[in-house]
Amino acid sequence: MKYMKLGSKPDVFQTEGSNIRFVATELATDIVISVGDAKFYLHKFPLLSKSSLLQRLVASSNDEKNDEVDISDIPGGPSAFEICAKFCYGVIVTLNAYNVLAARCAAEYLEMFESIDKGNLIYKIDVFLTSSVFRTWKDSIIVLQSTKSLQPWCENLKVINHCIDCIASKASIDPSEVEWSYTYNRKKLPSENGIDSHWNGVRKQPMVPSDWWVEDLCELEVDLYKRVIMTIKAKGSTPAAVIGEALRAYAYRRLLGSLEDAVSNGVDCTKRRAALDAIVFLLPAEEGSVSCGFLLKLLGAACLLESGESHRVNLIKRIGTQLDGASVPDLLIPLNTNEDNISSIDLIMAIVEEFMSRNGDSGTEKFQDDEGIVDIEKSTSVSSASKLAVAKLIDGYLAEIAKDPNLPLPKLIALAEMVSSLPRPTHDGLYRAIDMYLKEHPSLSKSEKKKLCGLMDCKQLSQDACMHAVQNERLPLRVVVQRERQLHWQLQVSRDDDDDGGRGEWGPDVERHQLSEVDEAGQQQRWEREEQRQQ
C-alpha cells in the first residue's frame, strides 16, 4: 500500500476523555472547533493561514468571548478534521488509501486552496492520488470503497469517476501486460509456493489469468460494482465470458450465499435484491457468456426474492437459448412458496416452451436501432445434439419431480408432452419417470395410469427396460402385455442374429429367465379379471 507523510514536527495533539482534543504547547489556545461531540482546543493562526472557511467563520463570530466554531457537517468527521489540523500545525501525519479521501473532502470543505497558501493540503493530496493511489490496483479499490460515507462530496470532486476509470482501465488491459501484484484475494499459484510439478529448474513468470480481477471487485458495494462493470464493458476489450465470470463470483458472494435460509428466516434482503437487479442488468448479451446453471440459480433467486416479472421473463428467455447446457440438479429450483415443486414446474415449462420455439422457427424479429424499429431476419435452428440433450435432461427432471407426492399428474404429462417431438435413442428415461410416479402415487385410477403410460412408446424401450416392465406390478396389465410382446420380438431377433443359443441379457433389476410365447387368450382373461377387480 502506498502512503505519504506530511509535516516534520512531532505530534503534540492529545486527548482528554473521549471528546476533548487539544494541542500541548505553552501558548494558550484561542479557538474551539466543534465537530459533532468532539471539541478541538486549538490556535487561530495556523488554522486560519490555510483555511478560507475558518477565516470567514472566525470573522463573523462574537469577539467578546473565546471564539467557538461549529463545523459538525465536515465530511469525514473528527478524524478527517484532525488530519487537516495537524497539517496546519506542520505535525507529522501519514496519508494512505484508507484515510486520504476523507482528508481530501475535509480539505475541500475547509477551502484549503493554493490561493490561500502555496503547497496547501488539497494540492498535496491531489498529487498523491494521481501519482500513487490511482496507479495502484489495491489502493484504488480501497479508496473507491471509502467513498460510500463521503457522498456527495466525492461525486462533486469527480473522485469516484476517476477511481472507477482507473480500476476499469487496469482490468481491461491484456493479462500478459499485468506486472504488479495483480490481486490480493486470490490463492497463490503452485509455482509461487515452490511446488510446481512442471518446474524444470528455470523459474518462469506465472501466467496471469484473464479473470484475475474478479474476486477483488466483489469487495465493492453493489452500486459501485455496477458502475465499474459498466465502465469495463464500455471499454470493449474484456471478453464477455470474463464479464460473466465476474458476475458469477459477485453473485455467490453477495446474492446466492445462504439465500434460502435468509428468506425463510425473514432476514432483510434489500441488499440481495439490489445485487440481483444489478447482475441481471449487467449480463452480457452474448450467448454462452454465462452458464445455463448460473442463469437458473439467478432465476431461483428472483423467485425467492419475489422480484419483478421482467427479471423472470428475461432469464427464462436466456435459459431457453442454452437449455442443453443445464443439468437435472440445475432445474430443481427452490421457490418461496408453499406449493413446492408445482410453481417450479411452471417455470421449467416456460423455459422448455422457449427452447421449443427455437426448434425450426424462423421469420423476422423487431429490433430498435438509431433509425427506428427495423425487421431483421432471424435463424433459430437447434442442433440435433441440443435436442437429444434437452430430451434426456427433461426425462431426468421428470424422474426427480415424480418423487413428489403433491405433484399433480396433469403437470407431469404436460411437461412430458412438450418435448415429445424431440428425438430420443430410447424411452427408458420416460419409463423410469413413469414408474417412479406410479410408485409414489399408488392411488391413481385406471384411466390415469393409462394416460401416464401413454407418454412412452413400447417400441422404443430397450431390452432391459422391457424385461423390467413385464414384471412391474405397478403398470396397467394391458401395458405389460405390450411390453411382453415387444420383449418377445426383441429376444426372437436376438436368437436369429446372435450365436448365444437364444439367451438374452437381462438388466440388473430383474431375474434372468427365458420368455415363452405370449398366450394372448390367457392375457385377455387376466385383463378382464383385473378390470373386474378394479371396478
XYZ file of C-alpha atoms in Angstrom:
535
model
C 0.000 0.000 0.000
C 1.238 3.469 -0.916
C 1.469 6.169 1.745
C 2.583 9.767 2.045
C 3.968 11.551 5.112
C 3.263 15.227 5.618
C 4.866 17.570 8.153
C 8.035 17.207 10.199
C 7.134 18.227 13.750
C 6.377 15.700 16.496
C 2.729 15.064 17.293
C 1.519 17.438 20.018
C -2.177 16.576 19.763
C -3.508 14.987 22.922
C -6.846 13.589 24.056
C -8.744 14.149 27.270
C -11.630 11.821 27.814
C -13.431 10.688 24.697
C -14.426 14.042 23.227
C -11.698 16.592 24.047
C -8.639 17.142 21.799
C -6.049 19.834 22.444
C -2.535 20.908 21.479
C 0.015 20.596 24.261
C 2.023 23.838 23.939
C 2.948 26.734 26.213
C 0.810 29.068 24.136
C -2.799 29.177 25.299
C -5.410 28.081 22.775
C -7.734 30.770 21.407
C -10.288 28.884 19.326
C -12.573 25.896 19.866
C -13.626 23.827 16.865
C -16.694 21.650 17.436
C -17.112 18.585 15.216
C -20.136 16.721 16.453
C -19.482 15.631 20.046
C -15.742 16.275 19.726
C -14.165 19.617 20.663
C -10.730 20.717 19.470
C -8.927 23.405 21.523
C -6.529 24.944 19.004
C -4.833 28.173 17.856
C -6.224 30.555 15.258
C -3.050 31.448 13.403
C -2.008 28.030 11.962
C -5.611 27.176 11.077
C -6.624 30.499 9.513
C -3.428 30.681 7.489
C -4.532 27.663 5.448
C -8.377 27.650 5.563
C -10.597 30.244 3.892
C -13.684 28.806 5.571
C -12.298 29.207 9.092
C -11.227 32.749 8.251
C -14.809 33.695 7.403
C -16.331 31.848 10.365
C -13.980 33.482 12.857
C -14.513 36.906 11.323
C -18.263 36.579 11.745
C -18.129 35.232 15.334
C -18.636 37.260 18.530
C -15.357 38.949 19.516
C -16.389 39.420 23.164
C -15.824 35.779 24.097
C -13.494 32.983 23.171
C -14.142 32.054 19.553
C -16.020 28.781 19.057
C -16.782 27.472 15.606
C -19.102 24.566 14.799
C -18.280 22.543 11.670
C -20.152 19.354 12.533
C -21.089 18.841 8.876
C -17.483 18.441 7.753
C -17.101 15.245 5.669
C -15.072 12.558 7.417
C -15.951 13.812 10.880
C -13.441 14.416 13.708
C -10.755 12.082 12.322
C -10.645 13.866 8.957
C -10.569 17.289 10.584
C -7.721 16.201 12.850
C -5.617 15.304 9.773
C -6.258 18.763 8.348
C -5.474 20.440 11.681
C -2.211 18.532 12.079
C -1.208 19.584 8.574
C -1.833 23.210 9.551
C 0.490 22.786 12.563
C 3.163 21.010 10.499
C 2.778 17.887 12.621
C 3.694 14.550 11.027
C 0.630 12.847 9.551
C 0.513 9.779 7.312
C -1.958 9.517 4.451
C -2.892 6.172 2.896
C -5.701 4.618 0.864
C -7.931 4.329 3.928
C -7.877 7.967 5.042
C -6.772 10.010 2.044
C -10.226 10.545 0.549
C -11.775 11.664 3.839
C -8.883 14.115 4.261
C -9.362 15.351 0.686
C -13.080 16.002 1.180
C -12.441 17.695 4.544
C -9.779 19.906 2.952
C -12.258 20.869 0.250
C -14.828 21.693 2.928
C -12.271 23.876 4.766
C -11.250 25.508 1.470
C -7.552 24.742 1.845
C -6.674 26.044 -1.628
C -3.448 27.149 -3.243
C -4.788 30.698 -3.314
C -4.571 30.770 0.493
C -1.169 29.159 0.887
C 1.169 27.647 -1.674
C 1.580 23.895 -1.224
C -1.694 23.642 0.655
C -3.305 20.344 1.599
C -5.636 19.969 -1.416
C -2.714 20.259 -3.827
C -0.595 17.729 -1.924
C -3.424 15.183 -1.688
C -4.265 15.518 -5.388
C -0.636 14.840 -6.294
C -0.614 11.774 -4.034
C -3.860 10.445 -5.514
C -2.758 10.923 -9.112
C 0.831 9.768 -8.821
C 0.405 6.877 -6.389
C -3.044 5.790 -5.238
C -4.817 5.672 -8.598
C -1.884 3.800 -10.112
C -2.173 1.003 -7.567
C -4.798 -1.711 -8.020
C -5.447 -2.463 -4.359
C -5.357 1.178 -3.241
C -7.820 2.204 -5.950
C -10.354 -0.353 -4.722
C -9.910 0.691 -1.076
C -10.375 4.357 -1.973
C -13.471 3.566 -4.013
C -14.941 1.662 -1.059
C -14.348 4.658 1.196
C -16.498 6.927 -0.983
C -19.719 5.454 0.417
C -19.604 7.543 3.603
C -18.420 10.693 1.815
C -21.300 11.441 -0.508
C -21.997 13.840 -2.193
C -18.531 15.318 -1.818
C -16.855 12.531 -3.771
C -19.248 12.919 -6.685
C -18.769 16.681 -6.808
C -14.999 16.286 -6.747
C -15.176 13.697 -9.589
C -13.121 11.348 -7.437
C -15.458 8.403 -7.921
C -15.422 8.677 -11.704
C -11.652 8.981 -11.734
C -11.253 5.997 -9.418
C -13.701 3.837 -11.407
C -11.963 4.657 -14.671
C -8.569 3.722 -13.194
C -9.898 0.378 -11.942
C -11.652 -0.384 -15.229
C -8.549 0.508 -17.227
C -6.419 -1.902 -15.195
C -8.993 -4.691 -15.518
C -9.195 -4.151 -19.286
C -5.541 -4.455 -20.226
C -4.066 -7.606 -21.735
C -3.215 -10.045 -18.897
C 0.244 -10.533 -20.404
C 0.969 -6.891 -19.587
C -0.028 -7.173 -15.923
C 3.188 -6.824 -13.946
C 2.090 -5.710 -10.474
C 0.873 -7.945 -7.668
C -2.315 -8.305 -9.595
C -4.761 -9.432 -6.953
C -4.895 -9.662 -3.202
C -7.801 -12.075 -2.778
C -6.718 -14.975 -4.933
C -4.963 -18.131 -3.747
C -1.314 -18.371 -4.727
C -0.412 -20.355 -7.813
C 1.533 -23.594 -7.209
C 4.617 -22.089 -8.836
C 4.534 -19.206 -6.362
C 4.551 -21.665 -3.465
C 7.522 -23.508 -4.919
C 5.575 -26.734 -5.528
C 5.059 -26.546 -9.265
C 5.361 -30.117 -10.561
C 6.337 -28.823 -14.008
C 9.239 -26.732 -12.779
C 12.385 -27.731 -14.650
C 14.863 -25.551 -12.800
C 14.001 -22.372 -14.675
C 11.589 -20.138 -12.813
C 9.122 -18.551 -15.220
C 6.833 -15.637 -14.646
C 3.426 -17.156 -13.781
C 0.687 -16.613 -16.318
C -1.855 -14.055 -15.185
C -5.390 -15.433 -15.689
C -7.777 -13.327 -17.741
C -10.193 -13.120 -14.798
C -7.528 -12.090 -12.266
C -9.539 -9.076 -11.077
C -12.989 -10.542 -10.461
C -12.578 -11.567 -6.807
C -11.198 -8.194 -5.757
C -14.165 -6.313 -7.176
C -16.510 -8.453 -5.084
C -15.471 -6.233 -2.167
C -17.432 -3.327 -3.661
C -20.988 -2.444 -2.746
C -23.489 -3.104 -5.486
C -23.910 0.460 -6.781
C -20.163 0.965 -7.194
C -19.701 -2.547 -8.567
C -22.324 -1.894 -11.209
C -20.594 1.298 -12.323
C -17.210 -0.420 -12.521
C -18.518 -3.326 -14.622
C -20.387 -0.941 -16.925
C -17.160 1.001 -17.457
C -15.216 -2.201 -18.141
C -17.828 -3.286 -20.686
C -17.776 0.152 -22.314
C -14.036 -0.085 -22.920
C -14.783 -3.115 -25.095
C -11.573 -5.083 -24.601
C -12.748 -7.601 -21.986
C -14.281 -10.848 -23.321
C -17.926 -11.440 -22.479
C -17.024 -14.727 -20.779
C -14.765 -12.864 -18.325
C -17.570 -10.398 -17.565
C -19.827 -13.387 -16.991
C -17.325 -14.935 -14.587
C -17.097 -11.659 -12.688
C -20.883 -11.577 -12.283
C -20.932 -15.220 -11.179
C -18.310 -14.544 -8.492
C -20.191 -11.463 -7.292
C -23.498 -13.332 -7.210
C -22.105 -16.084 -4.999
C -20.539 -13.516 -2.676
C -23.414 -11.022 -2.453
C -26.587 -12.850 -3.511
C -26.710 -16.628 -3.528
C -24.900 -17.466 -0.301
C -27.429 -18.710 2.299
C -30.248 -17.060 0.337
C -32.831 -19.733 1.155
C -32.077 -19.501 4.878
C -32.234 -15.704 4.792
C -35.642 -15.714 3.095
C -37.082 -18.430 5.332
C -35.863 -16.641 8.472
C -37.313 -13.287 7.421
C -33.925 -11.568 7.098
C -33.958 -8.198 5.334
C -32.937 -8.974 1.739
C -32.809 -5.421 0.385
C -29.117 -5.668 -0.487
C -29.623 -9.072 -2.120
C -32.408 -7.679 -4.285
C -30.164 -4.805 -5.328
C -27.416 -7.294 -6.208
C -29.860 -9.362 -8.282
C -31.072 -6.275 -10.140
C -27.508 -5.247 -10.956
C -26.378 -8.719 -12.042
C -29.352 -9.276 -14.350
C -28.855 -5.804 -15.820
C -25.136 -6.445 -16.417
C -25.455 -9.892 -18.010
C -23.576 -9.846 -21.344
C -25.771 -10.172 -24.416
C -23.502 -12.813 -25.965
C -24.973 -16.319 -25.758
C -22.834 -18.644 -23.660
C -21.094 -15.842 -21.766
C -22.632 -17.265 -18.586
C -23.557 -20.883 -17.919
C -27.121 -22.145 -18.029
C -26.724 -23.402 -14.464
C -25.845 -19.914 -13.249
C -28.834 -18.407 -15.059
C -31.096 -20.967 -13.393
C -29.685 -20.016 -9.989
C -30.459 -16.380 -10.750
C -33.991 -17.374 -11.745
C -34.373 -19.229 -8.460
C -33.104 -16.165 -6.597
C -35.588 -13.959 -8.449
C -38.418 -16.244 -7.341
C -37.219 -16.478 -3.740
C -36.894 -12.695 -3.517
C -40.215 -12.208 -5.339
C -38.567 -9.879 -7.824
C -40.396 -8.246 -10.697
C -41.821 -10.200 -13.611
C -39.320 -8.613 -16.001
C -36.406 -10.430 -14.342
C -38.103 -13.805 -14.687
C -39.082 -13.199 -18.314
C -35.572 -12.054 -19.196
C -33.924 -15.027 -17.512
C -36.385 -17.561 -18.940
C -35.644 -16.342 -22.464
C -31.895 -16.578 -21.918
C -32.106 -20.025 -20.329
C -34.252 -21.266 -23.194
C -31.498 -20.444 -25.677
C -28.965 -22.672 -23.890
C -31.096 -25.239 -22.077
C -28.974 -28.056 -23.483
C -26.172 -26.904 -21.149
C -28.180 -27.477 -17.955
C -28.166 -30.455 -15.610
C -31.053 -32.021 -13.696
C -29.969 -30.506 -10.332
C -29.910 -27.080 -12.023
C -33.618 -27.440 -12.836
C -34.625 -28.176 -9.232
C -35.310 -24.528 -8.464
C -36.153 -23.673 -4.839
C -39.094 -21.315 -4.558
C -40.557 -19.082 -1.877
C -43.914 -20.795 -1.971
C -45.970 -23.406 -0.178
C -46.690 -25.178 -3.443
C -43.263 -26.821 -3.517
C -42.467 -28.167 -6.988
C -45.678 -27.048 -8.676
C -44.561 -23.495 -9.397
C -41.087 -24.782 -10.164
C -42.554 -26.954 -12.911
C -44.365 -23.968 -14.344
C -41.021 -22.190 -14.678
C -39.408 -25.211 -16.328
C -42.344 -25.482 -18.720
C -41.897 -21.825 -19.672
C -38.196 -22.470 -20.305
C -38.911 -25.574 -22.381
C -41.510 -23.637 -24.355
C -38.855 -21.024 -25.121
C -36.448 -23.740 -26.244
C -39.067 -25.449 -28.397
C -39.991 -22.149 -30.045
C -36.469 -22.066 -31.489
C -36.824 -25.571 -32.918
C -37.259 -24.887 -36.610
C -38.661 -21.400 -36.027
C -37.783 -18.703 -38.499
C -39.082 -15.371 -39.591
C -38.431 -11.782 -38.630
C -37.820 -10.110 -35.326
C -38.111 -6.428 -34.496
C -35.097 -4.527 -33.152
C -34.509 -0.907 -32.282
C -31.598 0.895 -33.910
C -30.581 4.516 -34.443
C -33.013 4.887 -37.356
C -36.007 3.367 -35.630
C -37.606 -0.092 -35.472
C -36.439 -2.493 -38.175
C -37.282 -6.090 -39.097
C -34.338 -8.456 -39.129
C -34.362 -11.997 -40.464
C -33.703 -14.472 -37.694
C -32.459 -18.023 -37.783
C -33.205 -20.213 -34.778
C -32.146 -23.704 -35.828
C -31.381 -26.099 -32.999
C -28.777 -28.808 -33.475
C -29.648 -32.485 -33.138
C -27.206 -32.756 -30.263
C -29.054 -29.995 -28.415
C -32.388 -31.701 -28.962
C -31.050 -35.009 -27.666
C -29.526 -33.292 -24.647
C -32.770 -31.489 -23.753
C -34.854 -34.651 -24.170
C -32.514 -36.537 -21.824
C -32.495 -33.567 -19.422
C -36.287 -33.360 -19.166
C -36.633 -37.128 -18.785
C -34.226 -36.948 -15.842
C -36.081 -33.969 -14.390
C -39.407 -35.807 -14.668
C -37.943 -38.754 -12.778
C -36.847 -36.405 -9.979
C -40.097 -34.483 -9.581
C -42.131 -37.706 -9.862
C -40.985 -38.425 -6.291
C -43.074 -35.514 -5.032
C -46.358 -36.887 -3.606
C -48.033 -33.498 -4.174
C -47.222 -33.331 -7.895
C -50.441 -33.357 -9.981
C -50.458 -35.801 -12.860
C -51.548 -33.184 -15.461
C -48.402 -31.158 -14.741
C -46.104 -34.109 -15.349
C -47.972 -35.155 -18.504
C -47.989 -31.592 -19.872
C -44.241 -31.207 -19.470
C -43.510 -34.617 -20.988
C -45.725 -33.865 -23.991
C -43.913 -30.572 -24.617
C -40.750 -32.485 -25.557
C -42.446 -35.494 -27.146
C -41.268 -34.417 -30.603
C -37.611 -34.368 -29.592
C -35.551 -37.384 -30.702
C -34.590 -39.995 -28.111
C -32.482 -43.130 -28.644
C -34.788 -44.926 -26.168
C -37.767 -44.167 -23.963
C -36.065 -45.673 -20.916
C -35.878 -42.273 -19.214
C -39.607 -41.755 -19.637
C -40.270 -45.245 -18.318
C -38.171 -44.510 -15.252
C -40.165 -41.324 -14.580
C -43.484 -43.115 -15.098
C -42.512 -45.965 -12.807
C -41.369 -43.521 -10.112
C -44.663 -41.602 -10.319
C -46.681 -44.825 -10.065
C -44.642 -45.851 -7.035
C -45.211 -42.518 -5.236
C -48.895 -42.237 -6.271
C -50.441 -45.684 -5.743
C -53.993 -44.309 -5.676
C -54.113 -43.410 -9.387
C -57.182 -44.589 -11.252
C -57.014 -46.971 -14.211
C -57.618 -44.165 -16.693
C -54.916 -42.012 -15.089
C -52.431 -44.871 -15.316
C -53.282 -45.356 -18.990
C -52.724 -41.637 -19.689
C -49.416 -41.703 -17.873
C -48.147 -44.805 -19.639
C -49.272 -43.380 -22.953
C -46.308 -40.971 -22.776
C -43.882 -43.713 -23.825
C -43.622 -45.891 -26.896
C -43.157 -49.618 -26.235
C -41.112 -49.978 -29.397
C -38.548 -47.506 -28.093
C -37.793 -49.278 -24.822
C -34.502 -51.092 -24.513
C -34.450 -54.817 -23.820
C -33.506 -54.245 -20.191
C -36.392 -51.808 -19.739
C -38.816 -54.285 -21.325
C -37.631 -57.051 -19.003
C -38.214 -54.778 -16.024
C -41.632 -53.712 -17.303
C -43.052 -57.229 -17.755
C -42.524 -57.847 -14.039
C -43.643 -54.390 -12.876
C -46.865 -54.838 -10.938
C -47.423 -51.072 -10.848
C -48.052 -50.895 -14.609
C -51.553 -51.453 -16.076
C -51.937 -55.043 -17.289
C -52.537 -54.083 -20.897
C -49.264 -52.154 -20.905
C -47.474 -55.230 -19.516
C -48.872 -57.311 -22.381
C -47.460 -54.793 -24.842
C -44.099 -54.970 -23.133
C -44.118 -58.783 -23.253
C -44.866 -58.753 -26.962
C -42.126 -56.227 -27.573
C -39.635 -58.151 -25.448
C -40.521 -61.426 -27.155
C -39.874 -59.785 -30.523
C -36.536 -58.431 -29.310
C -35.470 -61.824 -27.969
C -36.577 -63.520 -31.193
C -34.415 -61.122 -33.165
C -31.597 -61.843 -30.745
C -31.969 -65.598 -31.323
C -31.866 -65.081 -35.072
C -28.860 -62.765 -35.068
C -26.675 -63.937 -32.168
C -24.652 -67.048 -31.589
C -25.515 -67.367 -27.905
C -28.221 -70.015 -28.339
C -31.044 -67.534 -27.914
C -30.112 -66.415 -24.411
C -30.957 -62.726 -23.805
C -29.067 -60.457 -21.392
C -31.211 -59.100 -18.548
C -30.885 -55.846 -16.688
C -29.616 -55.763 -13.108
C -33.083 -55.232 -11.607
C -34.815 -58.397 -12.972
C -34.289 -62.155 -12.900
C -32.534 -63.910 -15.760
C -35.058 -66.254 -17.433
C -36.343 -67.130 -20.887
C -39.753 -65.843 -22.054
C -42.127 -68.197 -23.825
C -44.677 -67.193 -26.442
C -47.372 -64.930 -25.041
C -50.710 -66.648 -24.677
C -52.933 -63.839 -25.933
C -56.158 -65.568 -24.880
C -54.784 -66.056 -21.367
C -53.628 -62.467 -21.208
C -57.086 -61.278 -22.266
C -58.660 -63.286 -19.440
C -56.188 -61.762 -16.974
C -57.035 -58.283 -18.270
C -60.784 -58.885 -17.852
C -60.310 -60.193 -14.296
C -58.151 -57.145 -13.452
C -60.835 -54.800 -14.794
C -63.499 -56.507 -12.692
C -61.303 -56.311 -9.585
C -60.624 -52.576 -10.040
C -64.314 -51.883 -10.605
